[in-house]
mmCIF file of C-alpha atoms in Angstrom:
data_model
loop_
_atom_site.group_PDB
_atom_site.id
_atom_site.type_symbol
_atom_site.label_atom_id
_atom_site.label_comp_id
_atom_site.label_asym_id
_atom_site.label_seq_id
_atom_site.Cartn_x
_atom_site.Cartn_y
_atom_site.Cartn_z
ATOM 1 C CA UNK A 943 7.593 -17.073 -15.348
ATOM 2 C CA UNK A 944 5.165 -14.012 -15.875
ATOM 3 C CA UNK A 945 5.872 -11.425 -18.279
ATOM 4 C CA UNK A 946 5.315 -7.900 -17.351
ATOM 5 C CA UNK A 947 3.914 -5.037 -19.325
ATOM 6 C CA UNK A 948 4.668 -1.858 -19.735
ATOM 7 C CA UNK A 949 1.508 -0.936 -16.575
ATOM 8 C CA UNK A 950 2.958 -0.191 -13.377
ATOM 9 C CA UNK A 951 1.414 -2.614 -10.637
ATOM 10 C CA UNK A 952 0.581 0.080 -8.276
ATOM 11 C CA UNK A 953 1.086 4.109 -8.415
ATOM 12 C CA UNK A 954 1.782 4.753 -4.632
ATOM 13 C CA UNK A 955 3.535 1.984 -1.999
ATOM 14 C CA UNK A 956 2.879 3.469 1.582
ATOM 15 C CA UNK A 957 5.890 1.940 3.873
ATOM 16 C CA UNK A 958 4.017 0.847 7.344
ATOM 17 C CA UNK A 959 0.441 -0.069 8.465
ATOM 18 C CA UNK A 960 0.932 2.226 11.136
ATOM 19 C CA UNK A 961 -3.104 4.412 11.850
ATOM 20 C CA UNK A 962 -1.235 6.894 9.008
ATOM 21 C CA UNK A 963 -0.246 4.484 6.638
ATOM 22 C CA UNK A 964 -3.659 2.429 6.566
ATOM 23 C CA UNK A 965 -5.607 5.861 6.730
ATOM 24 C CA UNK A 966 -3.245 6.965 3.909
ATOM 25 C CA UNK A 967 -3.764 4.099 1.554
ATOM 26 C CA UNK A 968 -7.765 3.996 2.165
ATOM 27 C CA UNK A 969 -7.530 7.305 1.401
ATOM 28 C CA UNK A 970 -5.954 6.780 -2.023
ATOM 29 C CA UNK A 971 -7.587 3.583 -2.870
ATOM 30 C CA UNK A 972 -11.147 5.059 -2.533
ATOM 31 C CA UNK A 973 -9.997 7.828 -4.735
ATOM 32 C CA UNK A 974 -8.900 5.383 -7.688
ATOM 33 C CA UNK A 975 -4.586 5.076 -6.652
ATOM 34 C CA UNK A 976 -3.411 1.554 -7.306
ATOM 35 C CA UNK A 977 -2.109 1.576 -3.605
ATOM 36 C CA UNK A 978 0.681 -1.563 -2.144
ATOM 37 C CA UNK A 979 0.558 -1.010 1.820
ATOM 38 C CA UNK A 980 4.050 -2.588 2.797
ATOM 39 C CA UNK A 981 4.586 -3.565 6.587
ATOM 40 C CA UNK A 982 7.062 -5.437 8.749
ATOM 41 C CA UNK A 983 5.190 -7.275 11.170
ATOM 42 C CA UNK A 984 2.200 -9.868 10.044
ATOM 43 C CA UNK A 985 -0.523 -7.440 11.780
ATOM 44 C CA UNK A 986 -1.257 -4.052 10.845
ATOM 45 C CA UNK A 987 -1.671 -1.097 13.591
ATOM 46 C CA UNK A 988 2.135 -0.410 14.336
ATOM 47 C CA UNK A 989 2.507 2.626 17.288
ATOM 48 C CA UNK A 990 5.620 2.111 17.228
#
């Protein structure tokens, strides 16, 4: 079992992969954010 430290594993978690969410965490990630893109379905793009 791992140990965790006291560093957060990512600052933001975007919910969807939807064209906002994936714009959204590029967004963040180019700036520097530890970003976790969450999404329900195996392939990204939603419009739901």
């Amino acid at each position: 079992m791992s140990t965790l430290n006291n560093e957060y594993a990512h600052a933001v978690a975007i919910i969807g992969a939807g064209p906002a969410g994936i714009y959204a965490a590029d967004f963040l990630a180019s700036n520097g954010v530890k970003v976790a893109l969450i999404n329900r379905d195996i392939k990204p793009g939603g419009l739901a």
